[in-house]
CSV table of C-alpha atoms (C1' of nucleotides) in Angstrom, one decimal:
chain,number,residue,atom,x,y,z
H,246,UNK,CA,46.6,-12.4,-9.7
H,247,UNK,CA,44.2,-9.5,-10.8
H,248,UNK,CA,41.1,-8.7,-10.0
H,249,UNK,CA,38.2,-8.0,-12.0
H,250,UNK,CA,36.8,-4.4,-11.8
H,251,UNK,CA,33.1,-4.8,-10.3
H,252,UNK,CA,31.9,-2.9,-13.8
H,253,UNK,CA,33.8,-5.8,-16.0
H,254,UNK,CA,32.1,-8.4,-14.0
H,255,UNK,CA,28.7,-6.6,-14.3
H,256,UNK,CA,28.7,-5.7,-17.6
H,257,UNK,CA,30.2,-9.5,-18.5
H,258,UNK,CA,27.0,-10.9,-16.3
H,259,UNK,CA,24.6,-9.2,-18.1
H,260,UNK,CA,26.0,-9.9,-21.8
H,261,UNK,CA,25.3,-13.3,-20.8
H,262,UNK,CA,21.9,-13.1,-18.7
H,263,UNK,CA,20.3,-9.9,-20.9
H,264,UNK,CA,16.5,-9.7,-20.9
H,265,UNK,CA,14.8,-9.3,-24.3
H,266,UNK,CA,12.3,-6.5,-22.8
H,267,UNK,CA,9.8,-4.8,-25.0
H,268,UNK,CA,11.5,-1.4,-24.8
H,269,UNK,CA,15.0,-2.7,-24.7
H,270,UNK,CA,17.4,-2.3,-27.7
H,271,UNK,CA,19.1,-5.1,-28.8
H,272,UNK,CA,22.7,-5.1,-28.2
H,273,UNK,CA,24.6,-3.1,-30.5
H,274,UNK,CA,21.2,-1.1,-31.9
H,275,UNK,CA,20.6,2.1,-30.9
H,276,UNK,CA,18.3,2.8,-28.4
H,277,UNK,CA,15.0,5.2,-29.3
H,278,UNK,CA,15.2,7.8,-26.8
H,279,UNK,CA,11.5,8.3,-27.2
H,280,UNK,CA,11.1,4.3,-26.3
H,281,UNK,CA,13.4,5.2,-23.1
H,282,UNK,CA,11.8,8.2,-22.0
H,283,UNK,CA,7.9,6.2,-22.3
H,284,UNK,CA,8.5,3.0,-20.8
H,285,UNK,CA,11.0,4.9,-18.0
H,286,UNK,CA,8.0,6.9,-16.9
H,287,UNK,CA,5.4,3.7,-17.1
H,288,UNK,CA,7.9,1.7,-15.0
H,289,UNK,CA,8.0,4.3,-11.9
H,290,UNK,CA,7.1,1.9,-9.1
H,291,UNK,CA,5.2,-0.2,-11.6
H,292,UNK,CA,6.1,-3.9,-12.5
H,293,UNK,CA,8.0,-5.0,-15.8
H,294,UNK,CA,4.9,-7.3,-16.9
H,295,UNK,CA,2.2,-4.9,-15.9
H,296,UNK,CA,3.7,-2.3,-18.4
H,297,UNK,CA,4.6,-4.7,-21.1
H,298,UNK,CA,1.1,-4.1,-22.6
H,299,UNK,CA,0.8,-1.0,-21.7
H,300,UNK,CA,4.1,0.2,-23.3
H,301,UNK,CA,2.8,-1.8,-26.9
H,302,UNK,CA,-0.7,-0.3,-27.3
H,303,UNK,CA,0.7,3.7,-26.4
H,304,UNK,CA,3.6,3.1,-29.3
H,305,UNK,CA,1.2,1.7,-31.6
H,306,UNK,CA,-1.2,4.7,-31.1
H,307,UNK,CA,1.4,7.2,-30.9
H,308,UNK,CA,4.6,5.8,-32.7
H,309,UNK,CA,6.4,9.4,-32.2
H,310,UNK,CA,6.8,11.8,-29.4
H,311,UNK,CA,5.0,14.5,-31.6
H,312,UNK,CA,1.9,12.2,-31.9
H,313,UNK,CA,1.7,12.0,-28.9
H,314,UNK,CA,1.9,15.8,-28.1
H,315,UNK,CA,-0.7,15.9,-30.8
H,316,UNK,CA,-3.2,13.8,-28.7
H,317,UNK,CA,-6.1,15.1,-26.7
H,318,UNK,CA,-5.3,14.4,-22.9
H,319,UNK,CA,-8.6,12.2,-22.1
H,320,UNK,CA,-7.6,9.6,-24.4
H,321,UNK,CA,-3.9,9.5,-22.8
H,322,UNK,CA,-5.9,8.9,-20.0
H,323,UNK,CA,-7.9,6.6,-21.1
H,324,UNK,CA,-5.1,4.6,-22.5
H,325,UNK,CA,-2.9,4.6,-18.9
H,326,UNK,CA,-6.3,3.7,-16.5
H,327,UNK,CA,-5.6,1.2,-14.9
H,328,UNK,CA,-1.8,1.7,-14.5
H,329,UNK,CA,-2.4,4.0,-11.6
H,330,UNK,CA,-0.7,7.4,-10.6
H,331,UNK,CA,-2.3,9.7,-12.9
H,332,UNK,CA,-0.1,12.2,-12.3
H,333,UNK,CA,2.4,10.4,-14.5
H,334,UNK,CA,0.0,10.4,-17.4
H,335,UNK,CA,-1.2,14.0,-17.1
H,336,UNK,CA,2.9,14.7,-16.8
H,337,UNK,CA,4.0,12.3,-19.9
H,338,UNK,CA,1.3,14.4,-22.2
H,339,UNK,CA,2.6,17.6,-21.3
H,340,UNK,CA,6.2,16.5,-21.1
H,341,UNK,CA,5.4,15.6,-24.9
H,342,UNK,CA,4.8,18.8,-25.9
H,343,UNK,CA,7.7,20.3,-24.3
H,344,UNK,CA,9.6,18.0,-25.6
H,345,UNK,CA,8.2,18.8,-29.2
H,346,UNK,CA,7.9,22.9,-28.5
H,347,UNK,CA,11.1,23.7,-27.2
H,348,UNK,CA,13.3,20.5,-28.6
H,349,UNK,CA,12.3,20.2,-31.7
H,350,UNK,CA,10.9,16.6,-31.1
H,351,UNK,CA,14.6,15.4,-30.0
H,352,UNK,CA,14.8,14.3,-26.2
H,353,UNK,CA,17.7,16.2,-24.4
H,354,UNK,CA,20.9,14.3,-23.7
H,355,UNK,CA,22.0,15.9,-20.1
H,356,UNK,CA,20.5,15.2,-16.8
H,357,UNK,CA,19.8,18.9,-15.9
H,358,UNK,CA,17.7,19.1,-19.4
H,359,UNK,CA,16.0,16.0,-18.7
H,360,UNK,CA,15.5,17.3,-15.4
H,361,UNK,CA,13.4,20.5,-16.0
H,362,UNK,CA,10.8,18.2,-18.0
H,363,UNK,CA,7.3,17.1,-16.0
H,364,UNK,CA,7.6,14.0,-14.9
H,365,UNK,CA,11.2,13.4,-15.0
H,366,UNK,CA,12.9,13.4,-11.5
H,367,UNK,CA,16.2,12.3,-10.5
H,368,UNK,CA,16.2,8.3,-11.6
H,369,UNK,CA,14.7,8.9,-14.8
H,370,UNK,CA,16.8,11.8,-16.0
H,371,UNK,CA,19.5,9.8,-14.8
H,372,UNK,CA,18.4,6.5,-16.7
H,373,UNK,CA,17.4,8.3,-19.6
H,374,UNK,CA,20.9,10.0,-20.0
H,375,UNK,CA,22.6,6.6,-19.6
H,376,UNK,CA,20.4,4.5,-21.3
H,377,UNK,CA,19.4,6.2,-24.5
H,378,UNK,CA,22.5,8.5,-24.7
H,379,UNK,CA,25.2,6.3,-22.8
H,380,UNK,CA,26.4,9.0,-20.8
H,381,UNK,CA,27.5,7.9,-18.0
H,382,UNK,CA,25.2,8.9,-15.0
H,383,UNK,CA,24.5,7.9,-11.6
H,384,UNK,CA,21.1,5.7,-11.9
H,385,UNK,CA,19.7,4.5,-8.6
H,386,UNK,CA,16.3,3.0,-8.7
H,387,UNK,CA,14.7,0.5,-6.0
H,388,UNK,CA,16.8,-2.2,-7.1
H,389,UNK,CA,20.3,-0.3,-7.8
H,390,UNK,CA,19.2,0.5,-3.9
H,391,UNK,CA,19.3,-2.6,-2.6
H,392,UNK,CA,22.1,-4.0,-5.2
H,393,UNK,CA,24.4,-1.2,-3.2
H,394,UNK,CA,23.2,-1.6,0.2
H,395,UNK,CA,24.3,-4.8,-0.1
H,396,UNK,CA,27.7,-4.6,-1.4
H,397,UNK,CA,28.5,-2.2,1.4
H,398,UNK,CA,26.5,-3.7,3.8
H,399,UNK,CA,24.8,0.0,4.5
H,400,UNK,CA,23.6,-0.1,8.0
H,401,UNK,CA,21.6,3.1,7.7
H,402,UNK,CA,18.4,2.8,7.1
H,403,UNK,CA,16.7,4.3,3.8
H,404,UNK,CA,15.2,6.9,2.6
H,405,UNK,CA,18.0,8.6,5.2
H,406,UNK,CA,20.7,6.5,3.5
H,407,UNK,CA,19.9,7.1,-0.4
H,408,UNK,CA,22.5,9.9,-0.7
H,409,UNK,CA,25.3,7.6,0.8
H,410,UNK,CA,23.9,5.0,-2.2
H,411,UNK,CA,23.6,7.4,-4.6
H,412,UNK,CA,27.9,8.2,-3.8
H,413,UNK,CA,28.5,5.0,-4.2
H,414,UNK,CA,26.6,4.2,-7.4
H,415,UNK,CA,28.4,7.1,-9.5
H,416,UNK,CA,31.7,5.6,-8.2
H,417,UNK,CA,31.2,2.2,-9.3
H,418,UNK,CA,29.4,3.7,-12.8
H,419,UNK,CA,31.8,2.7,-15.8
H,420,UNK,CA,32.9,5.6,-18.0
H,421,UNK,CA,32.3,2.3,-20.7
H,422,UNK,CA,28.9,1.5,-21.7
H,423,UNK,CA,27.3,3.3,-18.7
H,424,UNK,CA,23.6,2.6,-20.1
H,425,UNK,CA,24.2,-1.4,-20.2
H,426,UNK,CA,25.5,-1.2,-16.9
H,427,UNK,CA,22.7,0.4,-15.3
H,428,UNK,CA,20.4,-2.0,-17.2
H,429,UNK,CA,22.4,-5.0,-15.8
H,430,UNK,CA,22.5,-3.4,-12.2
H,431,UNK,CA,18.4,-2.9,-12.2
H,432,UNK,CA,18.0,-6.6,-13.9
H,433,UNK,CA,20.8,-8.3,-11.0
H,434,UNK,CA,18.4,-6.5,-8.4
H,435,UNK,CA,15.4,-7.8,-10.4
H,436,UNK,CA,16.4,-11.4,-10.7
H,437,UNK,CA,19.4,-12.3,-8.6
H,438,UNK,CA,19.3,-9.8,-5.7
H,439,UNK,CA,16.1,-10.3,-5.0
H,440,UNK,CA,14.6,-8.2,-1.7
H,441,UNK,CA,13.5,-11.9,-0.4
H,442,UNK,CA,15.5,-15.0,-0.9
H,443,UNK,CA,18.5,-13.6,-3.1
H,444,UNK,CA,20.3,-15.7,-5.2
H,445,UNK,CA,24.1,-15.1,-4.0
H,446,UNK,CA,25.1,-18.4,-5.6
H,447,UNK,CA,23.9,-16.9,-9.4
H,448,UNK,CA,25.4,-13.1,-8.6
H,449,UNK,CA,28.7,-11.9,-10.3
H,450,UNK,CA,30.0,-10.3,-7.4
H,451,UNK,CA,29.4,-12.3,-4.5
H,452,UNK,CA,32.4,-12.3,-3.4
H,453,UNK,CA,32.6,-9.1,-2.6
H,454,UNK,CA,29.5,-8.2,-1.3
H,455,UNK,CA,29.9,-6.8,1.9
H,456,UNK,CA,26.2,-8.4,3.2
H,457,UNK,CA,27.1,-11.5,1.7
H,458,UNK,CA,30.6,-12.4,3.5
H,459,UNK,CA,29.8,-11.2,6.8
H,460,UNK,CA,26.1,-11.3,7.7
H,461,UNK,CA,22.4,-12.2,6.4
H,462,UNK,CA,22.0,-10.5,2.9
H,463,UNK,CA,18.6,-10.2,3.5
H,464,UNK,CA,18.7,-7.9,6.1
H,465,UNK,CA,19.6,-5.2,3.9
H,466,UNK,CA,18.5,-2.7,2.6
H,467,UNK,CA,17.4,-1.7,6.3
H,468,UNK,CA,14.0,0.4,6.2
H,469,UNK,CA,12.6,2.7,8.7
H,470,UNK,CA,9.2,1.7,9.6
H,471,UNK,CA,6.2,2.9,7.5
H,472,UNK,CA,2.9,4.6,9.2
H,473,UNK,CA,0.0,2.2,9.2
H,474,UNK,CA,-3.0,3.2,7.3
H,475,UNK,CA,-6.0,4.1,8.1
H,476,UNK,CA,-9.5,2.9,6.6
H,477,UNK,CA,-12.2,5.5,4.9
H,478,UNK,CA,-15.4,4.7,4.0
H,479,UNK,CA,-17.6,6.5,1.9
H,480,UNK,CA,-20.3,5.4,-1.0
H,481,UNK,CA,-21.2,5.3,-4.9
H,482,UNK,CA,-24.4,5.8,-6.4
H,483,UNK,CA,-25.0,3.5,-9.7
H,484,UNK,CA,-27.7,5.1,-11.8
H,485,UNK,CA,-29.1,3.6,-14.9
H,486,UNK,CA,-31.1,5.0,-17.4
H,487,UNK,CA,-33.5,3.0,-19.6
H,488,UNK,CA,-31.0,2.1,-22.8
H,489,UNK,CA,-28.6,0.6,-19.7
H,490,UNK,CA,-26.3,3.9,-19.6
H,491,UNK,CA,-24.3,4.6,-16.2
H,492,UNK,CA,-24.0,7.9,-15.0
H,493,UNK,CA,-20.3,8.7,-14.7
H,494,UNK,CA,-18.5,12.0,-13.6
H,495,UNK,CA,-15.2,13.8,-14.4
H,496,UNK,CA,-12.7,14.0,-11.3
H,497,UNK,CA,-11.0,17.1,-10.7
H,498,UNK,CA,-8.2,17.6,-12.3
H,499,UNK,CA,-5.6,17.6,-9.5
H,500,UNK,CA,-5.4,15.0,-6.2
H,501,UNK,CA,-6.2,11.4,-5.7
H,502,UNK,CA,-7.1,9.8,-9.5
H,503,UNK,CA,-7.3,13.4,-11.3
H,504,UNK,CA,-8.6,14.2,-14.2
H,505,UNK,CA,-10.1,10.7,-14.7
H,506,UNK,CA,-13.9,9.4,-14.7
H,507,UNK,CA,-15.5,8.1,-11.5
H,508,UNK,CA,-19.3,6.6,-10.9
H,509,UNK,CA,-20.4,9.2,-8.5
H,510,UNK,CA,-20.4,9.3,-4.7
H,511,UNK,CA,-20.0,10.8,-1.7
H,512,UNK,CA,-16.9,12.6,0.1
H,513,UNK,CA,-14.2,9.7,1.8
H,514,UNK,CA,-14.6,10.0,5.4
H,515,UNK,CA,-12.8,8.4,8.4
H,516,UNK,CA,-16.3,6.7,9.4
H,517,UNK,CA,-19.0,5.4,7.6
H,518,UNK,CA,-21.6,8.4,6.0
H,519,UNK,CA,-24.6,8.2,8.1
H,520,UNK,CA,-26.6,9.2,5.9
H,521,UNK,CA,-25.5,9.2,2.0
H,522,UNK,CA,-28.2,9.6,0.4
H,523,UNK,CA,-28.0,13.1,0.5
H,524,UNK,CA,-25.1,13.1,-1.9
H,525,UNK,CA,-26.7,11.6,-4.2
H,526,UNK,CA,-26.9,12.7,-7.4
H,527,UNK,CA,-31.2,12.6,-7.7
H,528,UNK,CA,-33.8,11.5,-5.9
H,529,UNK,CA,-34.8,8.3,-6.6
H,530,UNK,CA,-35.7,4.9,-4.6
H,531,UNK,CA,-32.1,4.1,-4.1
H,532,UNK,CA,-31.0,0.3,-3.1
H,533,UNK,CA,-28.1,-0.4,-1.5
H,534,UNK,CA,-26.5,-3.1,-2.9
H,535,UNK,CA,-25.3,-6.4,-0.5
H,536,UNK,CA,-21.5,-6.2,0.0
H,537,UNK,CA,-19.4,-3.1,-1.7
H,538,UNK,CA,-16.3,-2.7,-2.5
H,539,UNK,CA,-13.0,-2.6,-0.1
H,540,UNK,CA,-9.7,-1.3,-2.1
H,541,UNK,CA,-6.0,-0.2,-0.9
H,542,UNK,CA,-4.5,3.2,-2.3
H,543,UNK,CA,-0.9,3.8,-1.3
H,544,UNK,CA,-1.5,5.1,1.9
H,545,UNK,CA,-4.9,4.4,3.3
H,546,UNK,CA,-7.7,1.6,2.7
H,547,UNK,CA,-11.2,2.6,1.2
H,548,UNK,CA,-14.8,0.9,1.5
H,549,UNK,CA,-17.3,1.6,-0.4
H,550,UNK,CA,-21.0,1.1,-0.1
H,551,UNK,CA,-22.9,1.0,-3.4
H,552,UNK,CA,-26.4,2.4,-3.8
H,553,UNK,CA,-28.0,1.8,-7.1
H,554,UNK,CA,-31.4,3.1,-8.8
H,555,UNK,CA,-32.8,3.8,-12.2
H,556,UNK,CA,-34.2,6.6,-14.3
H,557,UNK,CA,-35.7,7.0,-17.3
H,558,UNK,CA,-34.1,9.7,-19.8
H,559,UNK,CA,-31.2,10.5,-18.1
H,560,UNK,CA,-30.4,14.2,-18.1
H,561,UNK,CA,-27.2,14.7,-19.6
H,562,UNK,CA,-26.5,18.4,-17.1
H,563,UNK,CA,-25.9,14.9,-14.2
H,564,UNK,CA,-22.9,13.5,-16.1
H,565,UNK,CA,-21.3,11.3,-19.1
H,566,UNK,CA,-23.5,8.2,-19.5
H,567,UNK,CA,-21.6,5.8,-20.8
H,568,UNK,CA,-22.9,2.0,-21.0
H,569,UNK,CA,-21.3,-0.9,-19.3
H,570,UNK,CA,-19.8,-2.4,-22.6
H,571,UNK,CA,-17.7,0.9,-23.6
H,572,UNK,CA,-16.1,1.7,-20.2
H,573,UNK,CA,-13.0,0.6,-22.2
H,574,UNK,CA,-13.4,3.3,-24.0
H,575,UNK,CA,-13.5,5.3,-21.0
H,576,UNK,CA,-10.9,6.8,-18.5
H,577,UNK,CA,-11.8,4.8,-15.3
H,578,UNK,CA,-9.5,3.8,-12.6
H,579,UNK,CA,-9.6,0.4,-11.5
H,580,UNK,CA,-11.8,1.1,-8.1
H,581,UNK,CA,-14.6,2.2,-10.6
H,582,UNK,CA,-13.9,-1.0,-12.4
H,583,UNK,CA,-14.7,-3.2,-9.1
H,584,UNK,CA,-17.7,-1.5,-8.7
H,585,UNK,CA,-18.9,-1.9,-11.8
H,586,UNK,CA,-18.1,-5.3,-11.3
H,587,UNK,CA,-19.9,-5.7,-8.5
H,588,UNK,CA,-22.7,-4.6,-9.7
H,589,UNK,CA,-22.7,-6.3,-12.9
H,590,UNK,CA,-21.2,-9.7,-11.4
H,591,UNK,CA,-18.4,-9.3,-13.9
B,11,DT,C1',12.0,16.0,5.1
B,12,DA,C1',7.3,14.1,4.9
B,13,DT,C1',3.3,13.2,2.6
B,14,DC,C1',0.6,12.3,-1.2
B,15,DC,C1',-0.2,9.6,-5.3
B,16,DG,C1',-2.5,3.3,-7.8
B,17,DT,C1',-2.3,-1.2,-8.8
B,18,DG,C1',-1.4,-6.1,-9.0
B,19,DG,C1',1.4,-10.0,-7.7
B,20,DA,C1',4.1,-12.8,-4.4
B,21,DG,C1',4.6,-14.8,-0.1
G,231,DT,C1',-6.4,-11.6,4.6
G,232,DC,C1',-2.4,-8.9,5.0
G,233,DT,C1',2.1,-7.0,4.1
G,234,DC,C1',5.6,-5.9,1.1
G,235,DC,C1',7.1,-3.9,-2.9
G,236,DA,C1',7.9,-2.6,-8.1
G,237,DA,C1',12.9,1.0,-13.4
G,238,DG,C1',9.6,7.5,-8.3
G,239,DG,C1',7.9,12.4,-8.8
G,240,DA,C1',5.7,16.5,-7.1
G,241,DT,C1',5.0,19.5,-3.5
DNA sequence: TATCCGTGGAG
DNA sequence: TCTCCAAGGAT
């Protein structure tokens, strides 16, 4: 009696169970490397439907790497708000011209090529290489993680443990169609070994998973416990000008939301500004508007008080002024958008 | 190694 | 309402 190699029974999993994903080749095509490389970058800790959309409206603006080196920067931005870590737009723009400048337009097969390029760090040079080149690297993403963890029932806790994952993932990696198999490793983690609930009775290789046989699945991967985070308050100052116009400001280029539009406001402080009217951007009979806003960045919670006050010409040395009905055409992070809601009531 | 960097959905 | 977490990277 033989036994399946855990690749075989991957790879024969997802033949069966492949997800028709915007970005994803169909089997037997070719996959675009520019295709990989986009929706790789959009996908960094963001969900498969948020970037569904996303992923369609940049390749219909820029169907080729080199348009998209070609593009100015603010409407990159403007395309990604709302996807959230800038950085990884200001990085795909330059990464773009790199790519055009010193490839010639063609992405670069090896992980150490990939890996000199903005934006690309050790899981995407990795899934890049596999993916659009079917070389047969070592992907480990969140999923793979957990996937892993399991198997071997990994009692050390991550992030400590992710070089003892990573050893394990480049020894299970095929030599044979090493792109489908980290595609059908990241989809089992997706929809099978899910972090809650997993679905041992649907998974190829339960019977061999380490977690599974012996223990709780579920208890793995084991974390090490995350700093709380802390609230800062600060406040915005709506300003209207006669035709409707808000006043909106650049962001510096670097830092939390950089290089993208906010409504202006004062520093974010660890207690509430006592008195914020002094960073406001004129004088003016400022009202302070019932409620605010309250959002969560990655590591710390933010409320906002909103002033609001009118002027008539609005000098244009304050700002951009930009009416409600084109902040689409804008680049402003969604924060900005629930003020503006707020204040609008939609 | 630890911290910074967004957002939306699920439970 | 709150926590977790999702195809991580840069410093």
């Amino acid at each position: 009696m033989t036994h399946p190699a855990h690749a075989d029974l991957i790879l024969d999993w997802y033949d069966h169970n492949r997800r028709r994903l915007p970005w994803r080749a169909e089997a037997g095509q070719v996959p675009d490397p520019y295709h990989v490389w986009l929706s790789e970058v959009m996908l960094q800790q963001t969900t498969v439907q948020t970037v569904a959309d996303y992923y369609r409206r940049f390749l219909t603006r820029w169907p080729r790497v080199q348009d998209l080196a070609q593009a100015p920067l603010d409407d990159v931005l403007t395309e990604w708000a709302g996807l959230g870590y800038y950085a990884r737009a200001r990085n795909l723009h330059k990464c773009a011209a790199m790519v055009v400048a010193r490839h010639r337009g063609s992405f670069p097969a090896d992980e150490a090529a990939l890996r000199l390029l903005p934006g690309i760090g050790d899981y995407t040079a990795a899934a890049i290489s596999a993916i659009a080149f079917d070389i047969p690297a070592a992907v480990m993403d969140g999923n793979i993680e957990r996937v892993v963890s399991r198997l071997f029932a990994v009692e050390e806790p991550l992030p400590a443990a992710k070089p003892r994952l990573k050893a394990l993932v480049a020894d299970l990696t095929p030599q044979q169609r090493p792109g489908d198999y980290a595609q059908a490793m990241m989809d089992l983690g997706a929809m099978v070994c899910t972090p809650r609930r997993p679905a041992c009775g649907l998974c190829p290789v339960s019977a061999r998973c380490v977690a599974r046989i012996s223990d709780d699945p579920e208890r793995f991967p084991l974390k090490s416990p995350k700093p709380d985070k802390p609230t800062r308050y600060g406040a915005v100052f709506w300003l209207t000008r006669k035709d409707g116009a808000v006043l909106l400001r650049r962001r510096a280029e670097k830092g939390l939301l950089g290089g993208m539009m906010e409504v202006p406001g004062t520093e974010w402080l660890d207690q509430r500004p006592p008195a914020p009217l002094g960073d406001a951007p004129v004088k003016a009979e400022w009202q302070r508007l019932e409620g605010g806003v309250r959002h969560t960045f990655t590591h710390f919670h933010l409320d906002l008080s909103i002033y609001r006050a009118a002027v008539g010409l609005g000098d244009p040395k304050l700002g951009t002024w930009v009416t409600p009905d084109r902040f689409g055409e804008v680049a402003l992070p969604t924060l900005y958008r629930k003020v503006a809601k707020a204040v609008l009531g939609r």
